[in-house]
Amino acid sequence: MSFILSNCNGSFALLGIQSRFRGVFFADENEVLSSIADIRVKGAEKYDFWSASKGKSTFWFANKLPAFFHEGSAADVLLDCRKIFDNREWGRNYQFVQDGDVLLVRYDKRDDHRETETGEYGFWIAFTGCKFEKIGEWVEEKLSFDEQRRSPPFSRHFFRALRASGSFCVAFARGRDDAALLARRSWKNRQKLAKEAEGVAKEVAGSGSLSEQYSRYSLACLQSGQGLYAGLPWFCQRWARDELVSVKGLWLSGQKTFAKAVLFYWLERLLPGGRLPGTLTSTIADVGWLFVRLEEVAKELSARERSFVLAKLDYYLQQVKLKDGLVTNNPKETWMDSLYRGGARVEINALLLASCRLARVLKKKLPLEQKLRDAARRAFLKKQPKGVYLADGSADDVVRPNVFIAAYVYPELLSRKEWLECFDFALSRLWCDWGGLSTLDKAHMDFIDQHTGEDPRSYHNGDSWFWLNNLAAIVLARFDAKRYKKYVEQIFDASVKSSSLGVQGHFPELSSAKELKAEGCLSQAWSAAMTLELIEAIDKLFKKGV
């Protein structure tokens, strides 16, 4: 069993897997730094939201502080200090300084002629709470988890630094005195900090089913400053698309102020050409998610905020350029960013239509909406033996699940009868019997039924993404809950199961199409957020007696 613990402010710990992403990580401004690689204890494991236990040892983070606690018996402590993506082996230097009741560890990364990558840096971590015996031994370990997901290196040397005689706190800072002070204060106030962390967890998780509580708390664990990590452990960055998709989940979890801050953060960062900043690419094209989410909270906005939103929406719509009546995107600017997918794409045009609808909601009707709707129907709506279906692109008839995104954001595109025909056709080509949707027609020559790990070949050519599965279930329930009851229930059941297949209590990025697995990133924001949305949709149906 593996666990993720978080201070709900960017720092986190991943325990229980053989990976270079195992250990305790501290957030420092825009960087994430690895510190402890492992605390060696044995015994049965248990997860309790804010804390995790193994044998007689319990682990937890202070809320919002870069301070991590081990409470229990003696344990060896392995260090792997570095920036999270720095896999260099040489030039890693540790120095120990005893300062009264605090053992300070200074880490310095120096450039080494045996490595081509460069970049020097250093920081302090401080231990206090018990006696520490210095060991100072390098040990090599195989990284079976990384090898399984084809993410080299497959082994690494860790520094078996010390043996702790019992319970301790470790704190992080760039400066020596700051690290020592934080460690002392945190250890002195540990009982108060533990009660606070437990209280925050209970408040955030709330009531309801265990999966509902997991979803809420998982989103809280992914918070970093004023933003939301896309996922843990290796997607510890803010990504516009992922945050915007996740905003409704934040809203449903009671984090309305935070959700609103995320929306206005990205609203202020609209770029020329109708784009938002990207991460894997310089820009992304599905800006419409911003206006979909703003429409959902429009009634919560002040007059001043509505005016600001309308001004930004006007700017965005003026920046969008149409080609043959449709909006086009550059290669790799959509959520399926492992694929080329340039040109006019069905969900990107639906998102633009949704943005036009927001203008209408804000009392500014635009002729663009009807013209674009007509052009989109001509370009994407295709005939099939039992009716119609929506092609993935204006020049690409392949069947992908982006039809469900189009229906989610802009149901006005088709009639109800047309949508049902589209859904039936898509399900016949994409459905995975365990309760998910493939990202590509299973009969297509490029379809891959097993996840290929860090190699992206399967990502959008077969892998089933939990966020999109949940979105599809929401759409199916909205249009005809009785007709699609089996699909909605199976998708929901698969999402619930996923939170116990990988990291306990967190929702993974994706699964192989062939069988239900917890694969990709171990805790993904939009997977948790869309699970919350699906739970809300199912609750509404239950109240209606469906």
PDB file of N, CA and C in Angstrom, residues 22-113:
ATOM      1  N   ARG A  22       9.631   8.672  -4.494  1.00  0.00           N
ATOM      2  CA  ARG A  22       9.298   8.324  -3.110  1.00  0.00           C
ATOM      3  C   ARG A  22       9.983   9.300  -2.162  1.00  0.00           C
ATOM      4  N   GLY A  23       9.333   9.578  -1.026  1.00  0.00           N
ATOM      5  CA  GLY A  23       9.995  10.390  -0.020  1.00  0.00           C
ATOM      6  C   GLY A  23       9.227  11.634   0.361  1.00  0.00           C
ATOM      7  N   VAL A  24       9.945  12.556   1.014  1.00  0.00           N
ATOM      8  CA  VAL A  24       9.360  13.800   1.509  1.00  0.00           C
ATOM      9  C   VAL A  24       9.851  14.942   0.636  1.00  0.00           C
ATOM     10  N   PHE A  25       8.900  15.727   0.114  1.00  0.00           N
ATOM     11  CA  PHE A  25       9.219  16.821  -0.803  1.00  0.00           C
ATOM     12  C   PHE A  25       8.683  18.130  -0.235  1.00  0.00           C
ATOM     13  N   PHE A  26       9.544  19.154  -0.290  1.00  0.00           N
ATOM     14  CA  PHE A  26       9.152  20.461   0.215  1.00  0.00           C
ATOM     15  C   PHE A  26       9.034  21.455  -0.937  1.00  0.00           C
ATOM     16  N   ALA A  27       7.963  22.262  -0.901  1.00  0.00           N
ATOM     17  CA  ALA A  27       7.761  23.305  -1.906  1.00  0.00           C
ATOM     18  C   ALA A  27       8.454  24.574  -1.450  1.00  0.00           C
ATOM     19  N   ASP A  28       9.146  25.213  -2.383  1.00  0.00           N
ATOM     20  CA  ASP A  28       9.843  26.461  -2.092  1.00  0.00           C
ATOM     21  C   ASP A  28       9.654  27.393  -3.273  1.00  0.00           C
ATOM     22  N   GLU A  29       8.726  28.329  -3.125  1.00  0.00           N
ATOM     23  CA  GLU A  29       8.348  29.237  -4.202  1.00  0.00           C
ATOM     24  C   GLU A  29       7.924  28.410  -5.425  1.00  0.00           C
ATOM     25  N   ASN A  30       8.660  28.461  -6.528  1.00  0.00           N
ATOM     26  CA  ASN A  30       8.256  27.723  -7.732  1.00  0.00           C
ATOM     27  C   ASN A  30       9.013  26.415  -7.916  1.00  0.00           C
ATOM     28  N   GLU A  31       9.674  25.941  -6.858  1.00  0.00           N
ATOM     29  CA  GLU A  31      10.439  24.703  -6.943  1.00  0.00           C
ATOM     30  C   GLU A  31       9.929  23.683  -5.940  1.00  0.00           C
ATOM     31  N   VAL A  32      10.133  22.419  -6.274  1.00  0.00           N
ATOM     32  CA  VAL A  32       9.836  21.329  -5.351  1.00  0.00           C
ATOM     33  C   VAL A  32      11.133  20.573  -5.114  1.00  0.00           C
ATOM     34  N   LEU A  33      11.478  20.379  -3.844  1.00  0.00           N
ATOM     35  CA  LEU A  33      12.774  19.823  -3.477  1.00  0.00           C
ATOM     36  C   LEU A  33      12.593  18.526  -2.691  1.00  0.00           C
ATOM     37  N   SER A  34      13.337  17.512  -3.094  1.00  0.00           N
ATOM     38  CA  SER A  34      13.329  16.236  -2.389  1.00  0.00           C
ATOM     39  C   SER A  34      14.246  16.323  -1.172  1.00  0.00           C
ATOM     40  N   SER A  35      13.887  15.633  -0.088  1.00  0.00           N
ATOM     41  CA  SER A  35      14.718  15.631   1.113  1.00  0.00           C
ATOM     42  C   SER A  35      14.915  14.193   1.593  1.00  0.00           C
ATOM     43  N   ILE A  36      14.027  13.702   2.415  1.00  0.00           N
ATOM     44  CA  ILE A  36      14.090  12.311   2.876  1.00  0.00           C
ATOM     45  C   ILE A  36      13.612  11.394   1.761  1.00  0.00           C
ATOM     46  N   ALA A  37      14.375  10.351   1.480  1.00  0.00           N
ATOM     47  CA  ALA A  37      13.965   9.355   0.488  1.00  0.00           C
ATOM     48  C   ALA A  37      13.129   8.259   1.125  1.00  0.00           C
ATOM     49  N   ASP A  38      13.429   7.913   2.367  1.00  0.00           N
ATOM     50  CA  ASP A  38      12.677   6.852   3.040  1.00  0.00           C
ATOM     51  C   ASP A  38      12.983   6.862   4.534  1.00  0.00           C
ATOM     52  N   ILE A  39      11.996   6.473   5.305  1.00  0.00           N
ATOM     53  CA  ILE A  39      12.157   6.228   6.735  1.00  0.00           C
ATOM     54  C   ILE A  39      11.872   4.746   6.930  1.00  0.00           C
ATOM     55  N   ARG A  40      12.907   3.965   7.246  1.00  0.00           N
ATOM     56  CA  ARG A  40      12.817   2.510   7.210  1.00  0.00           C
ATOM     57  C   ARG A  40      12.145   1.938   8.469  1.00  0.00           C
ATOM     58  N   VAL A  41      10.890   1.583   8.325  1.00  0.00           N
ATOM     59  CA  VAL A  41      10.163   0.897   9.397  1.00  0.00           C
ATOM     60  C   VAL A  41       9.366  -0.241   8.775  1.00  0.00           C
ATOM     61  N   LYS A  42       8.972  -1.205   9.578  1.00  0.00           N
ATOM     62  CA  LYS A  42       8.213  -2.354   9.099  1.00  0.00           C
ATOM     63  C   LYS A  42       6.877  -2.437   9.819  1.00  0.00           C
ATOM     64  N   GLY A  43       5.930  -3.164   9.194  1.00  0.00           N
ATOM     65  CA  GLY A  43       4.648  -3.384   9.843  1.00  0.00           C
ATOM     66  C   GLY A  43       3.475  -3.122   8.929  1.00  0.00           C
ATOM     67  N   ALA A  44       2.286  -3.379   9.445  1.00  0.00           N
ATOM     68  CA  ALA A  44       1.053  -3.170   8.684  1.00  0.00           C
ATOM     69  C   ALA A  44       0.827  -1.683   8.430  1.00  0.00           C
ATOM     70  N   GLU A  45       0.158  -1.379   7.310  1.00  0.00           N
ATOM     71  CA  GLU A  45      -0.024   0.006   6.887  1.00  0.00           C
ATOM     72  C   GLU A  45      -1.485   0.429   7.020  1.00  0.00           C
ATOM     73  N   LYS A  46      -1.675   1.720   7.302  1.00  0.00           N
ATOM     74  CA  LYS A  46      -3.022   2.260   7.448  1.00  0.00           C
ATOM     75  C   LYS A  46      -3.013   3.726   7.030  1.00  0.00           C
ATOM     76  N   TYR A  47      -4.076   4.135   6.323  1.00  0.00           N
ATOM     77  CA  TYR A  47      -4.205   5.520   5.854  1.00  0.00           C
ATOM     78  C   TYR A  47      -5.388   6.187   6.545  1.00  0.00           C
ATOM     79  N   ASP A  48      -5.195   7.435   6.996  1.00  0.00           N
ATOM     80  CA  ASP A  48      -6.256   8.146   7.701  1.00  0.00           C
ATOM     81  C   ASP A  48      -6.287   9.611   7.270  1.00  0.00           C
ATOM     82  N   PHE A  49      -6.339   9.854   5.950  1.00  0.00           N
ATOM     83  CA  PHE A  49      -6.411  11.184   5.378  1.00  0.00           C
ATOM     84  C   PHE A  49      -5.172  12.018   5.733  1.00  0.00           C
ATOM     85  N   TRP A  50      -5.141  12.639   6.891  1.00  0.00           N
ATOM     86  CA  TRP A  50      -4.053  13.560   7.249  1.00  0.00           C
ATOM     87  C   TRP A  50      -2.786  12.831   7.660  1.00  0.00           C
ATOM     88  N   SER A  51      -2.886  11.534   8.003  1.00  0.00           N
ATOM     89  CA  SER A  51      -1.726  10.777   8.466  1.00  0.00           C
ATOM     90  C   SER A  51      -1.750   9.374   7.894  1.00  0.00           C
ATOM     91  N   ALA A  52      -0.606   8.702   8.002  1.00  0.00           N
ATOM     92  CA  ALA A  52      -0.492   7.307   7.597  1.00  0.00           C
ATOM     93  C   ALA A  52       0.394   6.603   8.605  1.00  0.00           C
ATOM     94  N   SER A  53       0.148   5.338   8.809  1.00  0.00           N
ATOM     95  CA  SER A  53       0.958   4.594   9.769  1.00  0.00           C
ATOM     96  C   SER A  53       1.495   3.320   9.130  1.00  0.00           C
ATOM     97  N   LYS A  54       2.635   2.908   9.640  1.00  0.00           N
ATOM     98  CA  LYS A  54       3.254   1.644   9.237  1.00  0.00           C
ATOM     99  C   LYS A  54       3.862   1.029  10.494  1.00  0.00           C
ATOM    100  N   GLY A  55       3.319  -0.135  10.891  1.00  0.00           N
ATOM    101  CA  GLY A  55       3.757  -0.724  12.145  1.00  0.00           C
ATOM    102  C   GLY A  55       3.445   0.212  13.298  1.00  0.00           C
ATOM    103  N   LYS A  56       4.482   0.539  14.080  1.00  0.00           N
ATOM    104  CA  LYS A  56       4.310   1.419  15.233  1.00  0.00           C
ATOM    105  C   LYS A  56       4.614   2.882  14.913  1.00  0.00           C
ATOM    106  N   SER A  57       4.872   3.171  13.644  1.00  0.00           N
ATOM    107  CA  SER A  57       5.232   4.537  13.254  1.00  0.00           C
ATOM    108  C   SER A  57       4.066   5.237  12.556  1.00  0.00           C
ATOM    109  N   THR A  58       3.927   6.534  12.824  1.00  0.00           N
ATOM    110  CA  THR A  58       2.917   7.368  12.178  1.00  0.00           C
ATOM    111  C   THR A  58       3.609   8.558  11.517  1.00  0.00           C
ATOM    112  N   PHE A  59       3.113   8.936  10.333  1.00  0.00           N
ATOM    113  CA  PHE A  59       3.716  10.024   9.555  1.00  0.00           C
ATOM    114  C   PHE A  59       2.646  11.070   9.261  1.00  0.00           C
ATOM    115  N   TRP A  60       3.018  12.357   9.333  1.00  0.00           N
ATOM    116  CA  TRP A  60       2.077  13.411   8.998  1.00  0.00           C
ATOM    117  C   TRP A  60       2.801  14.732   8.738  1.00  0.00           C
ATOM    118  N   PHE A  61       2.105  15.626   8.054  1.00  0.00           N
ATOM    119  CA  PHE A  61       2.598  16.973   7.765  1.00  0.00           C
ATOM    120  C   PHE A  61       1.861  17.991   8.622  1.00  0.00           C
ATOM    121  N   ALA A  62       2.579  19.010   9.062  1.00  0.00           N
ATOM    122  CA  ALA A  62       1.920  20.167   9.664  1.00  0.00           C
ATOM    123  C   ALA A  62       1.166  20.909   8.573  1.00  0.00           C
ATOM    124  N   ASN A  63      -0.021  21.390   8.880  1.00  0.00           N
ATOM    125  CA  ASN A  63      -0.824  22.091   7.888  1.00  0.00           C
ATOM    126  C   ASN A  63      -0.141  23.394   7.453  1.00  0.00           C
ATOM    127  N   LYS A  64       0.071  23.526   6.150  1.00  0.00           N
ATOM    128  CA  LYS A  64       0.637  24.722   5.509  1.00  0.00           C
ATOM    129  C   LYS A  64       2.126  24.951   5.776  1.00  0.00           C
ATOM    130  N   LEU A  65       2.751  24.184   6.668  1.00  0.00           N
ATOM    131  CA  LEU A  65       4.160  24.396   7.005  1.00  0.00           C
ATOM    132  C   LEU A  65       5.051  23.328   6.366  1.00  0.00           C
ATOM    133  N   PRO A  66       6.292  23.678   6.032  1.00  0.00           N
ATOM    134  CA  PRO A  66       7.237  22.677   5.522  1.00  0.00           C
ATOM    135  C   PRO A  66       7.887  21.902   6.667  1.00  0.00           C
ATOM    136  N   ALA A  67       7.040  21.203   7.413  1.00  0.00           N
ATOM    137  CA  ALA A  67       7.497  20.432   8.579  1.00  0.00           C
ATOM    138  C   ALA A  67       6.797  19.075   8.569  1.00  0.00           C
ATOM    139  N   PHE A  68       7.590  17.999   8.594  1.00  0.00           N
ATOM    140  CA  PHE A  68       7.087  16.630   8.492  1.00  0.00           C
ATOM    141  C   PHE A  68       7.465  15.856   9.749  1.00  0.00           C
ATOM    142  N   PHE A  69       6.549  15.001  10.205  1.00  0.00           N
ATOM    143  CA  PHE A  69       6.743  14.307  11.476  1.00  0.00           C
ATOM    144  C   PHE A  69       6.744  12.783  11.309  1.00  0.00           C
ATOM    145  N   HIS A  70       7.654  12.155  12.052  1.00  0.00           N
ATOM    146  CA  HIS A  70       7.642  10.707  12.250  1.00  0.00           C
ATOM    147  C   HIS A  70       7.472  10.470  13.737  1.00  0.00           C
ATOM    148  N   GLU A  71       6.434   9.733  14.090  1.00  0.00           N
ATOM    149  CA  GLU A  71       6.212   9.396  15.486  1.00  0.00           C
ATOM    150  C   GLU A  71       6.265   7.881  15.630  1.00  0.00           C
ATOM    151  N   GLY A  72       7.243   7.389  16.392  1.00  0.00           N
ATOM    152  CA  GLY A  72       7.365   5.951  16.540  1.00  0.00           C
ATOM    153  C   GLY A  72       8.728   5.542  17.052  1.00  0.00           C
ATOM    154  N   SER A  73       9.093   4.317  16.733  1.00  0.00           N
ATOM    155  CA  SER A  73      10.326   3.727  17.236  1.00  0.00           C
ATOM    156  C   SER A  73      11.513   4.090  16.351  1.00  0.00           C
ATOM    157  N   ALA A  74      12.678   3.505  16.665  1.00  0.00           N
ATOM    158  CA  ALA A  74      13.915   3.795  15.936  1.00  0.00           C
ATOM    159  C   ALA A  74      13.775   3.459  14.459  1.00  0.00           C
ATOM    160  N   ALA A  75      14.426   4.256  13.607  1.00  0.00           N
ATOM    161  CA  ALA A  75      14.332   4.050  12.163  1.00  0.00           C
ATOM    162  C   ALA A  75      15.544   4.644  11.472  1.00  0.00           C
ATOM    163  N   ASP A  76      16.011   3.959  10.413  1.00  0.00           N
ATOM    164  CA  ASP A  76      17.038   4.521   9.551  1.00  0.00           C
ATOM    165  C   ASP A  76      16.405   5.547   8.615  1.00  0.00           C
ATOM    166  N   VAL A  77      17.137   6.633   8.363  1.00  0.00           N
ATOM    167  CA  VAL A  77      16.651   7.698   7.495  1.00  0.00           C
ATOM    168  C   VAL A  77      17.563   7.810   6.281  1.00  0.00           C
ATOM    169  N   LEU A  78      16.981   7.606   5.095  1.00  0.00           N
ATOM    170  CA  LEU A  78      17.712   7.749   3.838  1.00  0.00           C
ATOM    171  C   LEU A  78      17.396   9.110   3.235  1.00  0.00           C
ATOM    172  N   LEU A  79      18.432   9.780   2.754  1.00  0.00           N
ATOM    173  CA  LEU A  79      18.257  11.097   2.141  1.00  0.00           C
ATOM    174  C   LEU A  79      18.475  11.029   0.633  1.00  0.00           C
ATOM    175  N   ASP A  80      17.752  11.888  -0.084  1.00  0.00           N
ATOM    176  CA  ASP A  80      17.964  12.079  -1.516  1.00  0.00           C
ATOM    177  C   ASP A  80      17.647  13.530  -1.839  1.00  0.00           C
ATOM    178  N   CYS A  81      18.439  14.438  -1.262  1.00  0.00           N
ATOM    179  CA  CYS A  81      18.207  15.865  -1.441  1.00  0.00           C
ATOM    180  C   CYS A  81      18.517  16.276  -2.883  1.00  0.00           C
ATOM    181  N   ARG A  82      17.600  17.042  -3.474  1.00  0.00           N
ATOM    182  CA  ARG A  82      17.769  17.480  -4.865  1.00  0.00           C
ATOM    183  C   ARG A  82      16.510  18.214  -5.296  1.00  0.00           C
ATOM    184  N   LYS A  83      16.581  18.889  -6.438  1.00  0.00           N
ATOM    185  CA  LYS A  83      15.364  19.352  -7.102  1.00  0.00           C
ATOM    186  C   LYS A  83      14.660  18.118  -7.657  1.00  0.00           C
ATOM    187  N   ILE A  84      13.348  18.138  -7.652  1.00  0.00           N
ATOM    188  CA  ILE A  84      12.582  16.923  -7.896  1.00  0.00           C
ATOM    189  C   ILE A  84      12.921  16.232  -9.216  1.00  0.00           C
ATOM    190  N   PHE A  85      13.278  16.978 -10.258  1.00  0.00           N
ATOM    191  CA  PHE A  85      13.573  16.364 -11.550  1.00  0.00           C
ATOM    192  C   PHE A  85      15.074  16.282 -11.847  1.00  0.00           C
ATOM    193  N   ASP A  86      15.889  16.550 -10.847  1.00  0.00           N
ATOM    194  CA  ASP A  86      17.344  16.468 -11.009  1.00  0.00           C
ATOM    195  C   ASP A  86      17.790  15.045 -10.656  1.00  0.00           C
ATOM    196  N   ASN A  87      18.111  14.257 -11.671  1.00  0.00           N
ATOM    197  CA  ASN A  87      18.479  12.855 -11.462  1.00  0.00           C
ATOM    198  C   ASN A  87      19.988  12.621 -11.495  1.00  0.00           C
ATOM    199  N   ARG A  88      20.774  13.689 -11.407  1.00  0.00           N
ATOM    200  CA  ARG A  88      22.226  13.530 -11.443  1.00  0.00           C
ATOM    201  C   ARG A  88      22.714  12.775 -10.206  1.00  0.00           C
ATOM    202  N   GLU A  89      23.745  11.980 -10.400  1.00  0.00           N
ATOM    203  CA  GLU A  89      24.281  11.138  -9.318  1.00  0.00           C
ATOM    204  C   GLU A  89      25.511  11.742  -8.658  1.00  0.00           C
ATOM    205  N   TRP A  90      26.342  12.437  -9.426  1.00  0.00           N
ATOM    206  CA  TRP A  90      27.624  12.927  -8.905  1.00  0.00           C
ATOM    207  C   TRP A  90      27.487  14.328  -8.324  1.00  0.00           C
ATOM    208  N   GLY A  91      28.446  14.683  -7.476  1.00  0.00           N
ATOM    209  CA  GLY A  91      28.487  16.037  -6.927  1.00  0.00           C
ATOM    210  C   GLY A  91      27.431  16.310  -5.878  1.00  0.00           C
ATOM    211  N   ARG A  92      26.971  15.249  -5.203  1.00  0.00           N
ATOM    212  CA  ARG A  92      25.970  15.420  -4.138  1.00  0.00           C
ATOM    213  C   ARG A  92      26.689  15.399  -2.783  1.00  0.00           C
ATOM    214  N   ASN A  93      26.639  16.503  -2.082  1.00  0.00           N
ATOM    215  CA  ASN A  93      27.416  16.659  -0.853  1.00  0.00           C
ATOM    216  C   ASN A  93      26.528  16.974   0.345  1.00  0.00           C
ATOM    217  N   TYR A  94      26.757  16.223   1.439  1.00  0.00           N
ATOM    218  CA  TYR A  94      26.011  16.424   2.677  1.00  0.00           C
ATOM    219  C   TYR A  94      26.978  16.794   3.796  1.00  0.00           C
ATOM    220  N   GLN A  95      26.593  17.783   4.592  1.00  0.00           N
ATOM    221  CA  GLN A  95      27.351  18.158   5.782  1.00  0.00           C
ATOM    222  C   GLN A  95      26.410  18.174   6.982  1.00  0.00           C
ATOM    223  N   PHE A  96      26.890  17.659   8.123  1.00  0.00           N
ATOM    224  CA  PHE A  96      26.086  17.613   9.344  1.00  0.00           C
ATOM    225  C   PHE A  96      26.603  18.654  10.332  1.00  0.00           C
ATOM    226  N   VAL A  97      25.677  19.395  10.941  1.00  0.00           N
ATOM    227  CA  VAL A  97      26.026  20.394  11.947  1.00  0.00           C
ATOM    228  C   VAL A  97      25.080  20.214  13.139  1.00  0.00           C
ATOM    229  N   GLN A  98      25.651  19.948  14.313  1.00  0.00           N
ATOM    230  CA  GLN A  98      24.833  19.831  15.520  1.00  0.00           C
ATOM    231  C   GLN A  98      24.679  21.206  16.150  1.00  0.00           C
ATOM    232  N   ASP A  99      23.446  21.635  16.347  1.00  0.00           N
ATOM    233  CA  ASP A  99      23.151  22.936  16.946  1.00  0.00           C
ATOM    234  C   ASP A  99      22.215  22.705  18.123  1.00  0.00           C
ATOM    235  N   GLY A 100      22.792  22.372  19.279  1.00  0.00           N
ATOM    236  CA  GLY A 100      21.983  22.065  20.453  1.00  0.00           C
ATOM    237  C   GLY A 100      21.142  20.829  20.220  1.00  0.00           C
ATOM    238  N   ASP A 101      19.828  20.981  20.299  1.00  0.00           N
ATOM    239  CA  ASP A 101      18.918  19.847  20.135  1.00  0.00           C
ATOM    240  C   ASP A 101      18.523  19.609  18.678  1.00  0.00           C
ATOM    241  N   VAL A 102      19.138  20.328  17.754  1.00  0.00           N
ATOM    242  CA  VAL A 102      18.808  20.216  16.326  1.00  0.00           C
ATOM    243  C   VAL A 102      20.011  19.695  15.549  1.00  0.00           C
ATOM    244  N   LEU A 103      19.765  18.686  14.711  1.00  0.00           N
ATOM    245  CA  LEU A 103      20.784  18.209  13.773  1.00  0.00           C
ATOM    246  C   LEU A 103      20.474  18.817  12.415  1.00  0.00           C
ATOM    247  N   LEU A 104      21.384  19.684  11.974  1.00  0.00           N
ATOM    248  CA  LEU A 104      21.208  20.348  10.680  1.00  0.00           C
ATOM    249  C   LEU A 104      21.958  19.581   9.597  1.00  0.00           C
ATOM    250  N   VAL A 105      21.321  19.450   8.440  1.00  0.00           N
ATOM    251  CA  VAL A 105      21.946  18.814   7.281  1.00  0.00           C
ATOM    252  C   VAL A 105      21.984  19.830   6.158  1.00  0.00           C
ATOM    253  N   ARG A 106      23.191  20.117   5.706  1.00  0.00           N
ATOM    254  CA  ARG A 106      23.378  21.027   4.580  1.00  0.00           C
ATOM    255  C   ARG A 106      23.610  20.188   3.331  1.00  0.00           C
ATOM    256  N   TYR A 107      22.775  20.437   2.309  1.00  0.00           N
ATOM    257  CA  TYR A 107      22.960  19.732   1.037  1.00  0.00           C
ATOM    258  C   TYR A 107      23.432  20.730  -0.005  1.00  0.00           C
ATOM    259  N   ASP A 108      24.461  20.342  -0.746  1.00  0.00           N
ATOM    260  CA  ASP A 108      24.959  21.141  -1.864  1.00  0.00           C
ATOM    261  C   ASP A 108      25.112  20.263  -3.089  1.00  0.00           C
ATOM    262  N   LYS A 109      24.536  20.693  -4.190  1.00  0.00           N
ATOM    263  CA  LYS A 109      24.733  20.009  -5.479  1.00  0.00           C
ATOM    264  C   LYS A 109      25.752  20.802  -6.265  1.00  0.00           C
ATOM    265  N   ARG A 110      26.862  20.120  -6.574  1.00  0.00           N
ATOM    266  CA  ARG A 110      27.942  20.738  -7.342  1.00  0.00           C
ATOM    267  C   ARG A 110      28.029  20.095  -8.721  1.00  0.00           C
ATOM    268  N   ASP A 111      28.386  20.897  -9.695  1.00  0.00           N
ATOM    269  CA  ASP A 111      28.598  20.360 -11.045  1.00  0.00           C
ATOM    270  C   ASP A 111      29.755  19.382 -11.031  1.00  0.00           C
ATOM    271  N   ASP A 112      29.681  18.387 -11.888  1.00  0.00           N
ATOM    272  CA  ASP A 112      30.715  17.355 -11.950  1.00  0.00           C
ATOM    273  C   ASP A 112      31.048  17.074 -13.414  1.00  0.00           C
ATOM    274  N   HIS A 113      32.344  16.913 -13.712  1.00  0.00           N
ATOM    275  CA  HIS A 113      32.774  16.750 -15.098  1.00  0.00           C
ATOM    276  C   HIS A 113      32.241  15.458 -15.720  1.00  0.00           C
TER     277      HIS A 113
END
